[in-house]
Amino acid sequence: MESHFIELSDIRKVYKDKEVLNVNQLSVKRGEIISVVGPSGTGKSTLLRLIAGLEKTDTGEIKIDGEYLTNVPPQQRPVVYMFQESLLFPHMNVLENVAFGLKMAKVSKNKRYDKSKEMMKRVGLEGLESRFPHEISGGQKQRAALARSLIVHPKVLLLDEPFSSLDTELRKETRRWIKHLLKSENITVLFVTHDLEEAMAFGDRVAVLNEGKLEQLDSPHVLYESPVNSFVASFLQGGIWTKERFIPVSCLKMGRNDDRNGKSAEVIETYYQDGKFHSVLSIEHSEAVITLTTEEKVNVGERVKVYEG
Amino acid sequence: MKWFRTSNPYVLLAPAVLITILLLGYGIVMAFLESIKYYNQPTLSVYRELFSDEIFITSILYSLRIAFISTILSILIGLIIVRSLYPILKDKFPKLIAWMPMVFPHFIWGYMLFLLFSQTGYISSFLNGMGLIKLPNEFPVLFKDSFGIGIIITYVWKEVPFVILMLLPVYEQLSNAQRELVYTLGGRRWDVFWHVERPYVFPVMLETFFIIFAFVVSAYEVPALLGATYPKMIPVISYEWFFGSDWTKQPYAFAAMFLLTIFIVLIVFLTYVFTRKGRIHLSQSSGSFHDLKAENSKYSRVLFFTMLGMTFLPIFILVLTSLVQRWGYGELFPSSFTTRGWYEMLWHGSKFTEAIYTSLGISLLVLLLNLLIGLPAAKGLAFHIFQGKSVVETLLLSPILIPSIVIALGVHLTFIKLGIANHWTGVVIVHLLPTLPYTIKVLRAGFERIGKRQEEIAVSLGAGAWGIFRNVYLPQLIPSIRSVVFLVTVISLGQYFLTALIGGGEVNTMAILFFPYFQTTNDAVIASFSILFAMIPIAVWLLIEGVLRLLIPKQPR
Amino acid sequence: MKKMRLLVWIMLYLFVSACSPSTDAAKESKAILKKDWREIEETTKNKTVRMYMWGGDTGINRYMDDWVAPRLKKEYNIALKRVPMDAPEFLKKLSNEKRAGKDEGNMDIIWINGENFKNAKNNGLLFGPFVNKLPNYKKYVDAESLDIQYDFGTKTEGLEAPWGKVQFVYQYDEEKVPNPPQSFEELAQWVKENPGKFTYPDPADFTGNAFVRQLFYESSGNVKNILDNGYEEDFAQKNSVKMWDYLNEIKPYLWREGKTYPNNLTELDRLYSKGEVYMTMGYNEARAEKLMKQSVFPATTRSFVMKSGSLGNAHFLAIPFNSPNKEGAMTAINFMLSPEAQLTKLDSEFWGENMSLDPARLSAADQKKLQTIKRGESVLPAETLKKYLQPEIDSEYVAWLKENWVNEVVQNK
């Protein structure tokens, strides 16, 4: 059996009598990128903070690269945590920010600045060494924060919605080259996001969390095609459940005023993209929402039938 | 620095709490026992008598009224100044100017204003010289009036800088974006204040209110100097009971001050209980710096120069007075000058140098202890929610809410037993009492401004406790530390009674050497001393500023 | 939790032990008082003597630091350290030390009189009786005289040695007041004719109280009545009617229409210095001299006393029960009672205050020297002062007047 790089078992965390996280088992391979998704408040960030050691687990074990981390202080864990905001230290310039981790590791000044400059070059921040955080743009801040995290060569990088403060285009661009960079460094990553597209694009596998529990951890393809339960299905909007059977979107069609057997649905939004009309449908008598494509335009508010075909 | 590693708030707060309890606890118990005359038959008769004494009741109401008016006015004026001037005031030197009145002890400031505004004061004399008024008694009675106008003016003038010191950090952390958001949503200036500024400003304002209120209602010097014969403020009456010739009156002093103390501490505690929820949100922010923009620069310049004038007019008068031999009423210029005041000060020779060194040494040690105890405590209060937080907050603030004569007896007895009375160690420790609450207050605001996320980032990047403190907190705490240095030296240097009692004549600070001279009639002597006295905290401040520069070569902006 | 428990125990221990002073000090004191003078002087060598005294006058301080201290060092090898502190404060310190059972303090000499002496004596804070050990006391002080036997009605009983004597006089500006009043009646007349130009300090102040006290003497007919009677509240009430009437009568003509009073002598002096009022007052018949020299008072300041009498009292030096150097204190006090020290003190260059010694007992040479000392133009001749001198009464009256003045005068509208 393949040995796992990160292994969590029976992790539990309780805040004020309320269980916020309870993960029986979670394993990640070396170099793998795991996206963590789920409704807000389901313990995504808590999961990361526990791994980083910023908070203590109530029960359970965390093992990274064969080493149990329960009693290892956060400073000595081979893990770096990155927040939503870049959180660069406002009193240091970019170079000093990037070099911070090396300074903590008592690397000599010249050496750490050389390394930091090199890292800055790799993340495309050349020439901004002496700027202060408030003098650079949001995307640059994020790159600087990443550079700061990568310079200590962490075994695991924990990203907590790192792109959420960026606009759509910048966000896509940033995520592409970050993924590229992470892959080329072979870094194991846990990545929290609330954006499904981002999760699918970024992660090798995606973990779906709900109310502190891990519902499913699989590749995007598997998730969409065979969700383990109705929560995952409806959360991903990947299809509908009928009588204990799951029908993925790829096997669904819709028709107007059709007498065929199927489920009634209401059109709640339409948009045109890639040469097709997309219709967002709310299935009656269920919470499921799916998006289907049609050749012809339908109007918002129209009632349609959804059937397998 | 091991304590810095822990995230247990109880451990962080333990030194501050223990030292406060050690210093206060026995003192308060003793004060209460004295007030019920425990050594004879314990009785509450003193309290009963006080409550049926018309003079006492009048005095209580009078004191509360003066304290309330002075405090409200100080806070409002301070708020207006900070709101309009914070972009200017964030620079070191404008800040120092705004703080300047704080380096003068209260009674010196009162005395300066008296020189200016009494019926035969400089302004009246100047008006007479210009032919605008004929006789001194045409000038309005501002001092020693039965309403307490003189007392209020002095306190307001003196406390506004303190309000600035407390509120400035809050305004420096406010976000401009939020402000613009309110404008775009159709809000007016008031809405901006109410929705953007108030949530941050209000808790600090409330605390400032209590600090000033408690101080004004229980401080002795200013009403003793500027108050009318009747009604007298409660501290004046209490001091007469305490230091007066009739020692059987002492229980009354203890009882009066004890009542006052309980009243204030209780109100503060309730306030903490009711406001604690709002405050923790402050520390959860990321702590990014914002660009500061003045709202209306035209007025702010006028305001700044007014403030400049208000600070330097009395100081200028003081310098002048220190050199004037005779300046008759109605003369536009002094008729003769003298250096006698300065000569009298410097005549002390070796005593004088000894006093300077002692004062410097003590204030530096007090400062060091303040930082060692105050930093972890401030961090604990800023970043943690825990059981009994309101109690701890009240306790840590209480030393400045409790008049020193209440606890003097207990502290002195304790220190004699511990063998640190009549010794500088005792003086240093007892100076923690009036300084530590300020240190914790200011540093806590500093920590809240930085936010705790930065520490998590640093931890995750492998920084140890010392590394985090040295690289993340310390550089960003510099503005707060600057305030602490200033406040602590000023307060420590100004301590007369506690220094005299605990130092017992073995520890001769500037205050011990020179305070007695305030009983002379010679204005030149008083003025020279006042200037000299004010120069020491400024010297300490510059010294520390230099050290900080060496320690942390680069500072943001 | 353990820490808390420990803390509680420490507190309890402190509390209990604070209430049980020891009595070893008494034995040690007796041993010292048995020594003969030579022995006492011998044991003081190379030691420090700390003297706690009011420090608000540059002249007095200079007398101590520049004249007394160097001579003590030279002649007795005693290092005299002057500690400026007000009497109520150092007595507070002393009484706390007594309560805490601290038998070895750090104060050797204290400068007190009146109520402070009474409190110190009644609370057992003083060492002695020691004055009869001092050669200069025995030789030069008239120990029989009332103002030395009694300090504000309290028997001194050898617990304090007289350091100086002062008399209560009024100062006025000759230029503005050509004919100063000679009695309280004339004063009232003058005050009415010159509204706003006279006031007196709040009787909570030492000087203000003396002013009212003098009036009380007159109100009760004769000071002998009060002295014979001792302190009695009924007596005070009965005999003070005239005094309150007088004070209320002049009240509307006082400075600020009597709505407020100077809180202390310093304030009254400042008013006088600025010309707001034309008269001031105070103990020490020569007090105006120095202030004139400093141009604080106008150069035309002169003084007068009431024909009905002028209060005079002595002030004293005492030794605390826990002085670590009682021998040194006695040696230093003895030195300060020497004719040389006392004559220098009389010089208004330094202090300008009257001797506590009996002039008749001085050597011929010293008597001559005494006559040559010019005390200044504002000082009344010695004969005049002596003629109107009146003793102080029981210090209980001081407190009584202070309290009742507020009810009778201030609140009387």
Short mmCIF file of C-alpha atoms in Angstrom, two decimals, chain A residues 50-296:
data_model
loop_
_atom_site.label_atom_id
_atom_site.label_comp_id
_atom_site.label_asym_id
_atom_site.label_seq_id
_atom_site.Cartn_x
_atom_site.Cartn_y
_atom_site.Cartn_z
CA LEU A 50 -5.20 22.29 13.56
CA ILE A 51 -2.70 20.98 11.06
CA ALA A 52 -0.64 24.15 11.41
CA GLY A 53 -0.74 23.79 15.16
CA LEU A 54 -2.30 27.21 15.68
CA GLU A 55 -4.95 25.40 17.62
CA LYS A 56 -4.82 22.22 19.62
CA THR A 57 -6.83 19.14 18.73
CA ASP A 58 -9.09 17.72 21.40
CA THR A 59 -8.47 14.16 20.29
CA GLY A 60 -6.83 12.40 17.40
CA GLU A 61 -3.48 12.27 15.68
CA ILE A 62 -1.88 14.27 12.90
CA LYS A 63 1.01 12.64 11.11
CA ILE A 64 3.09 14.31 8.43
CA ASP A 65 5.87 12.47 6.66
CA GLY A 66 5.71 9.72 9.26
CA GLU A 67 6.07 12.09 12.20
CA TYR A 68 3.37 12.58 14.81
CA LEU A 69 2.81 16.28 15.35
CA THR A 70 0.55 16.34 18.38
CA ASN A 71 3.18 17.72 20.71
CA VAL A 72 5.20 19.65 18.17
CA PRO A 73 4.84 23.43 18.57
CA PRO A 74 3.69 25.28 15.46
CA GLN A 75 7.13 26.82 14.91
CA GLN A 76 8.70 23.41 14.43
CA ARG A 77 6.06 21.89 12.20
CA PRO A 78 7.09 21.51 8.57
CA VAL A 79 3.96 23.39 7.65
CA VAL A 80 3.26 26.94 6.55
CA TYR A 81 -0.10 28.61 6.79
CA MET A 82 -1.29 31.36 4.45
CA PHE A 83 -4.30 33.50 5.17
CA GLN A 84 -7.00 35.04 3.01
CA GLU A 85 -5.37 38.44 3.29
CA SER A 86 -1.72 38.53 2.44
CA LEU A 87 -0.92 39.64 6.00
CA LEU A 88 2.46 40.98 5.11
CA PHE A 89 4.11 42.64 8.08
CA PRO A 90 3.36 46.31 7.55
CA HIS A 91 6.59 47.50 9.12
CA MET A 92 8.88 45.50 6.84
CA ASN A 93 9.57 45.97 3.16
CA VAL A 94 8.81 43.19 0.71
CA LEU A 95 12.29 41.72 0.81
CA GLU A 96 12.31 41.61 4.60
CA ASN A 97 8.87 40.05 4.54
CA VAL A 98 9.96 37.33 2.17
CA ALA A 99 13.13 36.70 4.16
CA PHE A 100 11.29 36.50 7.49
CA GLY A 101 11.18 32.72 7.75
CA LEU A 102 14.89 32.47 7.00
CA LYS A 103 15.63 35.08 9.60
CA MET A 104 13.74 33.01 12.14
CA ALA A 105 15.82 30.03 11.07
CA LYS A 106 18.89 32.18 11.80
CA VAL A 107 20.15 32.20 8.25
CA SER A 108 22.82 34.85 7.78
CA LYS A 109 21.69 38.14 6.37
CA ASN A 110 23.44 37.96 3.02
CA LYS A 111 22.37 34.43 2.39
CA ARG A 112 18.77 35.01 3.23
CA TYR A 113 18.52 38.14 1.13
CA ASP A 114 20.10 36.36 -1.84
CA LYS A 115 17.64 33.52 -1.49
CA SER A 116 14.75 35.88 -1.06
CA LYS A 117 15.67 37.82 -4.17
CA GLU A 118 15.81 34.63 -6.11
CA MET A 119 12.42 33.61 -4.78
CA MET A 120 11.00 37.00 -5.61
CA LYS A 121 12.24 36.59 -9.13
CA ARG A 122 10.44 33.27 -9.37
CA VAL A 123 7.15 34.74 -8.23
CA GLY A 124 7.60 37.72 -10.52
CA LEU A 125 8.25 40.41 -7.97
CA GLU A 126 11.65 41.47 -9.17
CA GLY A 127 12.45 45.08 -8.43
CA LEU A 128 9.91 45.49 -5.66
CA GLU A 129 12.33 44.53 -2.87
CA SER A 130 12.35 47.84 -1.06
CA ARG A 131 8.66 48.62 -1.35
CA PHE A 132 6.42 48.45 1.69
CA PRO A 133 3.27 46.31 1.62
CA HIS A 134 0.96 49.29 1.33
CA GLU A 135 2.82 50.37 -1.80
CA ILE A 136 2.11 47.29 -3.90
CA SER A 137 -1.03 45.88 -5.48
CA GLY A 138 -3.23 43.10 -4.16
CA GLY A 139 -1.89 40.48 -6.55
CA GLN A 140 1.67 41.44 -5.76
CA LYS A 141 0.95 41.18 -2.06
CA GLN A 142 -0.37 37.69 -2.57
CA ARG A 143 2.70 36.68 -4.52
CA ALA A 144 4.91 38.15 -1.84
CA ALA A 145 3.02 36.20 0.80
CA LEU A 146 3.49 33.04 -1.22
CA ALA A 147 7.16 33.75 -1.64
CA ARG A 148 7.41 34.25 2.10
CA SER A 149 5.76 30.88 2.65
CA LEU A 150 7.75 28.95 0.07
CA ILE A 151 11.14 30.20 1.08
CA VAL A 152 11.26 27.96 4.13
CA HIS A 153 10.63 24.90 1.93
CA PRO A 154 7.64 23.66 3.85
CA LYS A 155 6.61 20.04 3.41
CA VAL A 156 3.02 21.14 3.56
CA LEU A 157 1.47 24.40 2.55
CA LEU A 158 -1.91 25.33 3.94
CA LEU A 159 -3.77 27.90 1.87
CA ASP A 160 -6.81 29.53 3.41
CA GLU A 161 -8.76 31.16 0.56
CA PRO A 162 -5.62 32.85 -0.69
CA PHE A 163 -7.25 34.31 -3.79
CA SER A 164 -10.48 35.58 -2.34
CA SER A 165 -9.30 39.17 -2.12
CA LEU A 166 -8.36 39.30 -5.81
CA ASP A 167 -10.60 40.08 -8.77
CA THR A 168 -11.73 37.28 -11.10
CA GLU A 169 -9.18 37.59 -13.86
CA LEU A 170 -6.25 38.15 -11.53
CA ARG A 171 -7.47 35.29 -9.48
CA LYS A 172 -7.50 32.85 -12.34
CA GLU A 173 -4.14 33.93 -13.54
CA THR A 174 -2.65 33.79 -10.05
CA ARG A 175 -4.03 30.34 -9.34
CA ARG A 176 -2.63 28.96 -12.57
CA TRP A 177 0.92 29.98 -11.98
CA ILE A 178 0.77 29.14 -8.30
CA LYS A 179 -0.38 25.65 -9.12
CA HIS A 180 2.39 25.40 -11.63
CA LEU A 181 4.92 26.57 -9.11
CA LEU A 182 3.66 24.27 -6.38
CA LYS A 183 3.70 21.29 -8.70
CA SER A 184 7.21 22.05 -9.84
CA GLU A 185 8.33 22.26 -6.19
CA ASN A 186 6.38 19.08 -5.43
CA ILE A 187 4.75 20.64 -2.38
CA THR A 188 1.84 19.02 -0.64
CA VAL A 189 -1.00 21.47 -0.34
CA LEU A 190 -4.29 21.79 1.47
CA PHE A 191 -6.33 24.52 -0.10
CA VAL A 192 -9.52 25.96 1.35
CA THR A 193 -11.92 27.76 -0.96
CA HIS A 194 -15.59 28.46 -1.36
CA ASP A 195 -15.33 28.71 -5.14
CA LEU A 196 -16.20 25.33 -6.73
CA GLU A 197 -14.60 26.08 -10.05
CA GLU A 198 -11.40 27.08 -8.31
CA ALA A 199 -11.51 23.95 -6.17
CA MET A 200 -11.87 21.73 -9.19
CA ALA A 201 -9.23 23.54 -11.17
CA PHE A 202 -6.67 23.71 -8.40
CA GLY A 203 -7.02 20.44 -6.58
CA ASP A 204 -5.94 16.98 -7.62
CA ARG A 205 -8.59 15.78 -5.28
CA VAL A 206 -11.38 17.64 -3.53
CA ALA A 207 -12.56 17.18 0.04
CA VAL A 208 -16.16 18.07 0.78
CA LEU A 209 -16.83 19.06 4.38
CA ASN A 210 -20.19 19.45 6.01
CA GLU A 211 -20.82 20.37 9.63
CA GLY A 212 -17.38 19.32 10.67
CA LYS A 213 -17.49 15.98 8.91
CA LEU A 214 -15.63 14.83 5.83
CA GLU A 215 -18.32 13.73 3.39
CA GLN A 216 -16.21 12.70 0.47
CA LEU A 217 -12.64 13.00 -0.80
CA ASP A 218 -12.19 12.18 -4.46
CA SER A 219 -11.04 13.54 -7.77
CA PRO A 220 -13.40 16.12 -9.33
CA HIS A 221 -14.51 13.65 -11.91
CA VAL A 222 -15.56 11.02 -9.37
CA LEU A 223 -17.21 13.62 -7.21
CA TYR A 224 -19.41 14.79 -10.01
CA GLU A 225 -20.19 11.44 -11.43
CA SER A 226 -20.77 9.50 -8.24
CA PRO A 227 -21.31 11.59 -5.13
CA VAL A 228 -21.68 9.47 -2.02
CA ASN A 229 -24.79 11.20 -0.78
CA SER A 230 -27.37 13.84 -1.60
CA PHE A 231 -25.50 16.53 0.31
CA VAL A 232 -22.43 16.22 -1.88
CA ALA A 233 -24.58 16.06 -4.96
CA SER A 234 -26.57 19.13 -4.16
CA PHE A 235 -23.56 21.01 -2.91
CA LEU A 236 -21.69 20.42 -6.14
CA GLN A 237 -24.85 20.92 -8.20
CA GLY A 238 -23.65 17.91 -10.14
CA GLY A 239 -26.95 16.17 -10.76
CA ILE A 240 -30.09 14.84 -9.10
CA TRP A 241 -31.02 11.88 -6.95
CA THR A 242 -33.99 9.72 -7.84
CA LYS A 243 -34.94 6.79 -5.70
CA GLU A 244 -31.45 6.15 -4.28
CA ARG A 245 -29.90 6.54 -7.68
CA PHE A 246 -27.75 9.42 -8.77
CA ILE A 247 -28.03 10.89 -12.25
CA PRO A 248 -25.14 13.23 -13.13
CA VAL A 249 -25.79 16.39 -15.14
CA SER A 250 -24.01 14.87 -18.12
CA CYS A 251 -26.92 12.39 -18.43
CA LEU A 252 -29.70 14.92 -18.03
CA LYS A 253 -31.75 16.76 -20.61
CA MET A 254 -34.57 19.25 -20.38
CA GLY A 255 -37.60 19.88 -22.51
CA ARG A 256 -40.49 22.31 -22.76
CA ASN A 257 -44.10 21.21 -22.20
CA ASP A 258 -42.98 17.69 -22.52
CA ASP A 259 -45.22 14.83 -21.39
CA ARG A 260 -42.34 12.58 -20.70
CA ASN A 261 -41.63 11.24 -17.24
CA GLY A 262 -39.29 13.51 -15.46
CA LYS A 263 -38.99 16.06 -12.77
CA SER A 264 -40.57 19.46 -12.95
CA ALA A 265 -38.20 22.36 -12.59
CA GLU A 266 -38.24 26.12 -12.71
CA VAL A 267 -35.77 28.22 -14.67
CA ILE A 268 -34.16 30.64 -12.21
CA GLU A 269 -31.34 32.10 -14.32
CA THR A 270 -30.14 31.95 -17.90
CA TYR A 271 -26.94 33.04 -19.56
CA TYR A 272 -25.23 32.56 -22.87
CA GLN A 273 -21.74 31.19 -22.95
CA ASP A 274 -19.50 29.23 -25.35
CA GLY A 275 -22.19 29.22 -28.05
CA LYS A 276 -24.83 27.69 -25.85
CA PHE A 277 -27.69 28.79 -23.68
CA HIS A 278 -27.20 27.80 -20.06
CA SER A 279 -30.22 27.45 -17.83
CA VAL A 280 -30.03 27.20 -14.10
CA LEU A 281 -32.87 25.02 -12.87
CA SER A 282 -34.39 24.57 -9.46
CA ILE A 283 -35.85 21.08 -9.16
CA GLU A 284 -39.27 21.00 -7.54
CA HIS A 285 -39.70 19.20 -4.21
CA SER A 286 -35.96 19.09 -3.62
CA GLU A 287 -33.10 21.43 -2.82
CA ALA A 288 -31.16 20.49 -5.92
CA VAL A 289 -30.02 23.15 -8.35
CA ILE A 290 -28.44 22.15 -11.67
CA THR A 291 -27.26 23.88 -14.80
CA LEU A 292 -28.13 22.43 -18.23
CA THR A 293 -27.40 23.62 -21.73
CA THR A 294 -29.97 23.99 -24.46
CA GLU A 295 -29.91 24.96 -28.12
CA GLU A 296 -32.76 27.38 -27.78
#
